[in-house]
Amino acid sequence: MTNTTKPAIFISESEIQSRIQKLSVEIQNFYKNYNLETEQSLVVVGVLKGAAIFTSDLIRSLELPIQLEFVRLASYGDGTQSGILTAPDLSLPNISGRHILIIEDIVDTGKTAVFLKQYLQDQFQPKTLKLASLLNKPSRRLTDVQPDFVGFEIEDKFVIGYGLDWAEKYRELKYLGIIDES
Ligand code: IMP
Ligand code: MG
């Protein structure tokens, strides 16, 4: 290894994992009101690539029957600003009338969340449609969307790791880090 310098820790692996335990309880409490069974399980729609790791930890912590689906969305901008939204893969099976929980890595401007909520609503008229996000950056919101379940509320900082990238780097880190934007 030539370069072992790792980004500074912002939220540690153990903080993430303990928050996920509590978040699972909040989510389970909401779905307790409905009779989720294997036939009509909860459909989790993870948003690739950023939410892949959070989705895999969260669903293993949720004590609910789940059907796991993914869509792939991307927001191309320069550096640390989210920009134009593209949808490389929106293919899903017929999940009409089901309970759908979207899992995002971060809600920043909210454009991704607004687009996906509207798309799933129009296509599938779900029984309930909820959004869980590992991170929420409310100060950057340009839309009026709010995640229903949030891991951590954060300031306007660019974070990486635990699925989140900077130019496709750092997704593999076990913790959330901050990179120096200069
Ligand atoms: P939106 O602006 O809410 O639509 O978020 C678009 C996407 O920008 C998110 O799903 C992330 O992939 C990315 N993004 C926003 N803020 C950050 C950050 O702090 N670190 C890494 N990616 C981010
Ligand atoms: Mg993302």
mmCIF file of C-alpha atoms and ligand atoms in Angstrom:
data_model
loop_
_atom_site.group_PDB
_atom_site.id
_atom_site.type_symbol
_atom_site.label_atom_id
_atom_site.label_comp_id
_atom_site.label_asym_id
_atom_site.label_seq_id
_atom_site.Cartn_x
_atom_site.Cartn_y
_atom_site.Cartn_z
ATOM 1 C CA MET A 1 0.000 0.000 0.000
ATOM 2 C CA THR A 2 1.400 3.345 -0.934
ATOM 3 C CA ASN A 3 -1.243 5.594 0.522
ATOM 4 C CA THR A 4 -2.968 4.595 3.744
ATOM 5 C CA THR A 5 -4.315 8.016 4.675
ATOM 6 C CA LYS A 6 -8.004 7.658 5.483
ATOM 7 C CA PRO A 7 -10.589 10.445 5.679
ATOM 8 C CA ALA A 8 -11.345 11.805 9.144
ATOM 9 C CA ILE A 9 -14.129 10.058 11.042
ATOM 10 C CA PHE A 10 -17.394 12.001 11.190
ATOM 11 C CA ILE A 11 -19.733 9.242 12.400
ATOM 12 C CA SER A 12 -18.062 6.023 13.542
ATOM 13 C CA GLU A 13 -18.956 2.474 12.591
ATOM 14 C CA SER A 14 -20.336 1.769 16.072
ATOM 15 C CA GLU A 15 -22.433 4.967 16.095
ATOM 16 C CA ILE A 16 -23.911 3.996 12.721
ATOM 17 C CA GLN A 17 -24.695 0.461 13.861
ATOM 18 C CA SER A 18 -26.306 1.521 17.116
ATOM 19 C CA ARG A 19 -28.418 4.151 15.343
ATOM 20 C CA ILE A 20 -29.588 1.487 12.864
ATOM 21 C CA GLN A 21 -30.827 -0.666 15.766
ATOM 22 C CA LYS A 22 -32.968 2.207 17.080
ATOM 23 C CA LEU A 23 -34.147 3.227 13.631
ATOM 24 C CA SER A 24 -35.320 -0.340 12.979
ATOM 25 C CA VAL A 25 -37.522 -0.151 16.061
ATOM 26 C CA GLU A 26 -39.052 3.155 14.846
ATOM 27 C CA ILE A 27 -39.725 1.610 11.445
ATOM 28 C CA GLN A 28 -41.153 -1.602 12.908
ATOM 29 C CA ASN A 29 -43.449 0.420 15.145
ATOM 30 C CA PHE A 30 -44.907 2.179 12.134
ATOM 31 C CA TYR A 31 -45.569 -1.064 10.231
ATOM 32 C CA LYS A 32 -47.083 -2.733 13.322
ATOM 33 C CA ASN A 33 -50.317 -0.965 12.386
ATOM 34 C CA TYR A 34 -50.498 -3.095 9.256
ATOM 35 C CA ASN A 35 -50.600 -6.834 8.925
ATOM 36 C CA LEU A 36 -47.445 -7.523 6.972
ATOM 37 C CA GLU A 37 -47.135 -11.154 6.058
ATOM 38 C CA THR A 38 -44.984 -13.074 3.641
ATOM 39 C CA GLU A 39 -47.607 -12.736 0.892
ATOM 40 C CA GLN A 40 -47.931 -8.987 1.314
ATOM 41 C CA SER A 41 -44.488 -8.239 2.681
ATOM 42 C CA LEU A 42 -42.961 -4.785 2.853
ATOM 43 C CA VAL A 43 -41.301 -3.800 -0.424
ATOM 44 C CA VAL A 44 -37.993 -2.097 0.269
ATOM 45 C CA VAL A 45 -36.681 -0.061 -2.670
ATOM 46 C CA GLY A 46 -33.017 0.742 -2.131
ATOM 47 C CA VAL A 47 -31.488 3.502 -4.235
ATOM 48 C CA LEU A 48 -28.214 2.420 -5.833
ATOM 49 C CA LYS A 49 -25.434 2.930 -5.503
ATOM 50 C CA GLY A 50 -25.249 5.107 -2.408
ATOM 51 C CA ALA A 51 -27.824 3.291 -0.268
ATOM 52 C CA ALA A 52 -26.610 -0.264 -1.001
ATOM 53 C CA ILE A 53 -24.713 -0.668 2.259
ATOM 54 C CA PHE A 54 -27.240 1.069 4.512
ATOM 55 C CA THR A 55 -30.029 -0.976 2.892
ATOM 56 C CA SER A 56 -28.253 -4.254 3.553
ATOM 57 C CA ASP A 57 -27.626 -3.426 7.226
ATOM 58 C CA LEU A 58 -31.085 -1.947 7.821
ATOM 59 C CA ILE A 59 -33.096 -4.813 6.356
ATOM 60 C CA ARG A 60 -31.154 -7.354 8.408
ATOM 61 C CA SER A 61 -31.982 -5.390 11.513
ATOM 62 C CA LEU A 62 -35.706 -5.040 10.693
ATOM 63 C CA GLU A 63 -37.793 -7.859 12.032
ATOM 64 C CA LEU A 64 -40.276 -7.716 9.181
ATOM 65 C CA PRO A 65 -40.891 -9.858 6.103
ATOM 66 C CA ILE A 66 -39.305 -7.964 3.198
ATOM 67 C CA GLN A 67 -39.177 -8.052 -0.580
ATOM 68 C CA LEU A 68 -35.926 -6.385 -1.617
ATOM 69 C CA GLU A 69 -35.784 -4.311 -4.800
ATOM 70 C CA PHE A 70 -33.353 -1.723 -6.082
ATOM 71 C CA VAL A 71 -33.474 1.143 -8.541
ATOM 72 C CA ARG A 72 -30.487 3.037 -9.786
ATOM 73 C CA LEU A 73 -30.508 6.802 -9.845
ATOM 74 C CA ALA A 74 -27.643 9.217 -10.223
ATOM 75 C CA SER A 75 -27.172 12.895 -9.838
ATOM 76 C CA TYR A 76 -24.315 14.239 -11.852
ATOM 77 C CA GLY A 77 -22.737 17.440 -10.735
ATOM 78 C CA ASP A 78 -19.254 18.711 -10.230
ATOM 79 C CA GLY A 79 -17.368 17.746 -7.145
ATOM 80 C CA THR A 80 -19.576 17.939 -4.114
ATOM 81 C CA GLN A 81 -22.696 19.531 -5.594
ATOM 82 C CA SER A 82 -25.567 17.312 -6.681
ATOM 83 C CA GLY A 83 -26.736 18.230 -10.169
ATOM 84 C CA ILE A 84 -28.808 16.724 -12.938
ATOM 85 C CA LEU A 85 -30.779 13.631 -12.030
ATOM 86 C CA THR A 86 -30.653 10.591 -14.299
ATOM 87 C CA ALA A 87 -32.415 7.241 -13.898
ATOM 88 C CA PRO A 88 -30.184 4.487 -15.354
ATOM 89 C CA ASP A 89 -32.471 1.712 -14.030
ATOM 90 C CA LEU A 90 -36.036 1.991 -12.820
ATOM 91 C CA SER A 91 -37.093 -1.566 -13.615
ATOM 92 C CA LEU A 92 -39.243 -3.122 -10.905
ATOM 93 C CA PRO A 93 -41.664 -6.058 -10.769
ATOM 94 C CA ASN A 94 -45.372 -5.419 -10.255
ATOM 95 C CA ILE A 95 -45.576 -4.034 -6.732
ATOM 96 C CA SER A 96 -48.971 -2.368 -7.175
ATOM 97 C CA GLY A 97 -50.893 -1.692 -4.004
ATOM 98 C CA ARG A 98 -48.102 -2.828 -1.681
ATOM 99 C CA HIS A 99 -46.424 -1.084 1.249
ATOM 100 C CA ILE A 100 -43.250 0.525 -0.133
ATOM 101 C CA LEU A 101 -40.297 1.839 1.847
ATOM 102 C CA ILE A 102 -37.655 3.769 -0.111
ATOM 103 C CA ILE A 103 -34.152 3.644 1.343
ATOM 104 C CA GLU A 104 -31.808 6.516 0.495
ATOM 105 C CA ASP A 105 -28.277 7.347 1.576
ATOM 106 C CA ILE A 106 -28.891 11.077 1.971
ATOM 107 C CA VAL A 107 -31.604 13.617 1.269
ATOM 108 C CA ASP A 108 -29.794 16.749 0.146
ATOM 109 C CA THR A 109 -31.697 19.031 -2.258
ATOM 110 C CA GLY A 110 -34.483 16.424 -2.169
ATOM 111 C CA LYS A 111 -34.743 16.222 -5.967
ATOM 112 C CA THR A 112 -33.985 12.477 -6.036
ATOM 113 C CA ALA A 113 -36.525 11.740 -3.312
ATOM 114 C CA VAL A 114 -39.239 13.852 -4.948
ATOM 115 C CA PHE A 115 -38.706 12.165 -8.296
ATOM 116 C CA LEU A 116 -38.745 8.625 -6.907
ATOM 117 C CA LYS A 117 -41.738 9.155 -4.621
ATOM 118 C CA GLN A 118 -43.755 10.570 -7.515
ATOM 119 C CA TYR A 119 -42.654 7.773 -9.851
ATOM 120 C CA LEU A 120 -43.575 4.979 -7.415
ATOM 121 C CA GLN A 121 -46.857 6.674 -6.522
ATOM 122 C CA ASP A 122 -47.868 6.994 -10.193
ATOM 123 C CA GLN A 123 -46.741 3.505 -11.221
ATOM 124 C CA PHE A 124 -47.906 1.452 -8.255
ATOM 125 C CA GLN A 125 -50.406 3.386 -6.083
ATOM 126 C CA PRO A 126 -48.854 1.888 -2.955
ATOM 127 C CA LYS A 127 -50.843 1.289 0.234
ATOM 128 C CA THR A 128 -48.222 3.334 2.045
ATOM 129 C CA LEU A 129 -45.111 5.023 0.658
ATOM 130 C CA LYS A 130 -42.405 5.971 3.145
ATOM 131 C CA LEU A 131 -38.832 7.181 2.898
ATOM 132 C CA ALA A 132 -35.965 6.223 5.198
ATOM 133 C CA SER A 133 -32.644 8.013 4.788
ATOM 134 C CA LEU A 134 -29.383 7.420 6.576
ATOM 135 C CA LEU A 135 -28.622 11.139 6.461
ATOM 136 C CA ASN A 136 -30.662 14.308 6.150
ATOM 137 C CA LYS A 137 -29.193 17.697 5.204
ATOM 138 C CA PRO A 138 -32.229 19.983 5.643
ATOM 139 C CA SER A 139 -30.271 23.205 5.069
ATOM 140 C CA ARG A 140 -29.750 22.297 1.389
ATOM 141 C CA ARG A 141 -33.380 21.427 0.601
ATOM 142 C CA LEU A 142 -34.778 22.865 -2.657
ATOM 143 C CA THR A 143 -37.998 20.816 -2.547
ATOM 144 C CA ASP A 144 -40.575 20.252 0.141
ATOM 145 C CA VAL A 145 -39.817 16.604 0.846
ATOM 146 C CA GLN A 146 -38.912 15.230 4.271
ATOM 147 C CA PRO A 147 -37.723 11.693 4.999
ATOM 148 C CA ASP A 148 -40.077 9.812 7.345
ATOM 149 C CA PHE A 149 -37.223 8.001 9.110
ATOM 150 C CA VAL A 150 -33.771 9.575 9.504
ATOM 151 C CA GLY A 151 -30.522 8.121 10.789
ATOM 152 C CA PHE A 152 -28.673 11.383 11.390
ATOM 153 C CA GLU A 153 -29.484 15.049 10.730
ATOM 154 C CA ILE A 154 -26.289 16.737 9.539
ATOM 155 C CA GLU A 155 -25.005 20.201 8.692
ATOM 156 C CA ASP A 156 -24.062 21.238 5.176
ATOM 157 C CA LYS A 157 -20.897 19.143 4.948
ATOM 158 C CA PHE A 158 -19.863 16.731 2.217
ATOM 159 C CA VAL A 159 -19.668 13.260 3.708
ATOM 160 C CA ILE A 160 -18.325 10.032 2.264
ATOM 161 C CA GLY A 161 -18.089 6.380 3.228
ATOM 162 C CA TYR A 162 -20.637 3.720 4.200
ATOM 163 C CA GLY A 163 -21.923 3.752 0.606
ATOM 164 C CA LEU A 164 -21.526 7.455 -0.124
ATOM 165 C CA ASP A 165 -18.925 8.466 -2.655
ATOM 166 C CA TRP A 166 -16.890 11.338 -3.869
ATOM 167 C CA ALA A 167 -16.266 10.710 -7.591
ATOM 168 C CA GLU A 168 -16.912 6.956 -7.025
ATOM 169 C CA LYS A 169 -14.370 6.737 -4.234
ATOM 170 C CA TYR A 170 -14.707 5.839 -0.532
ATOM 171 C CA ARG A 171 -17.980 3.868 -0.667
ATOM 172 C CA GLU A 172 -16.279 0.921 1.037
ATOM 173 C CA LEU A 173 -15.410 2.725 4.279
ATOM 174 C CA LYS A 174 -17.173 1.276 7.342
ATOM 175 C CA TYR A 175 -17.666 4.753 8.816
ATOM 176 C CA LEU A 176 -18.873 8.148 7.572
ATOM 177 C CA GLY A 177 -16.016 10.520 6.944
ATOM 178 C CA ILE A 178 -15.451 14.086 5.862
ATOM 179 C CA ILE A 179 -13.120 15.046 3.098
ATOM 180 C CA ASP A 180 -11.311 18.301 2.848
ATOM 181 C CA GLU A 181 -13.038 20.104 -0.028
ATOM 182 C CA SER A 182 -10.025 22.298 -0.829
HETATM 183 P P1 IMP B 1 -30.509 15.137 -3.744
HETATM 184 O O1 IMP B 1 -29.837 16.465 -3.957
HETATM 185 O O2 IMP B 1 -31.313 15.111 -2.464
HETATM 186 O O3 IMP B 1 -31.297 14.726 -4.933
HETATM 187 O O4 IMP B 1 -29.356 14.068 -3.552
HETATM 188 C C1 IMP B 1 -28.716 13.582 -4.687
HETATM 189 C C2 IMP B 1 -27.578 12.667 -4.380
HETATM 190 O O5 IMP B 1 -26.438 13.468 -4.165
HETATM 191 C C3 IMP B 1 -27.650 11.778 -3.140
HETATM 192 O O6 IMP B 1 -28.397 10.592 -3.309
HETATM 193 C C4 IMP B 1 -26.174 11.461 -2.975
HETATM 194 O O7 IMP B 1 -25.819 10.390 -3.835
HETATM 195 C C5 IMP B 1 -25.516 12.735 -3.431
HETATM 196 N N1 IMP B 1 -25.075 13.515 -2.264
HETATM 197 C C6 IMP B 1 -25.645 14.583 -1.699
HETATM 198 N N2 IMP B 1 -24.954 15.013 -0.637
HETATM 199 C C7 IMP B 1 -23.886 14.173 -0.533
HETATM 200 C C8 IMP B 1 -22.781 14.068 0.397
HETATM 201 O O8 IMP B 1 -22.599 14.829 1.351
HETATM 202 N N3 IMP B 1 -21.911 13.061 0.143
HETATM 203 C C9 IMP B 1 -22.040 12.167 -0.900
HETATM 204 N N4 IMP B 1 -23.062 12.222 -1.756
HETATM 205 C C10 IMP B 1 -23.973 13.213 -1.570
HETATM 206 MG MG MG B 2 -27.371 8.509 -3.909
#
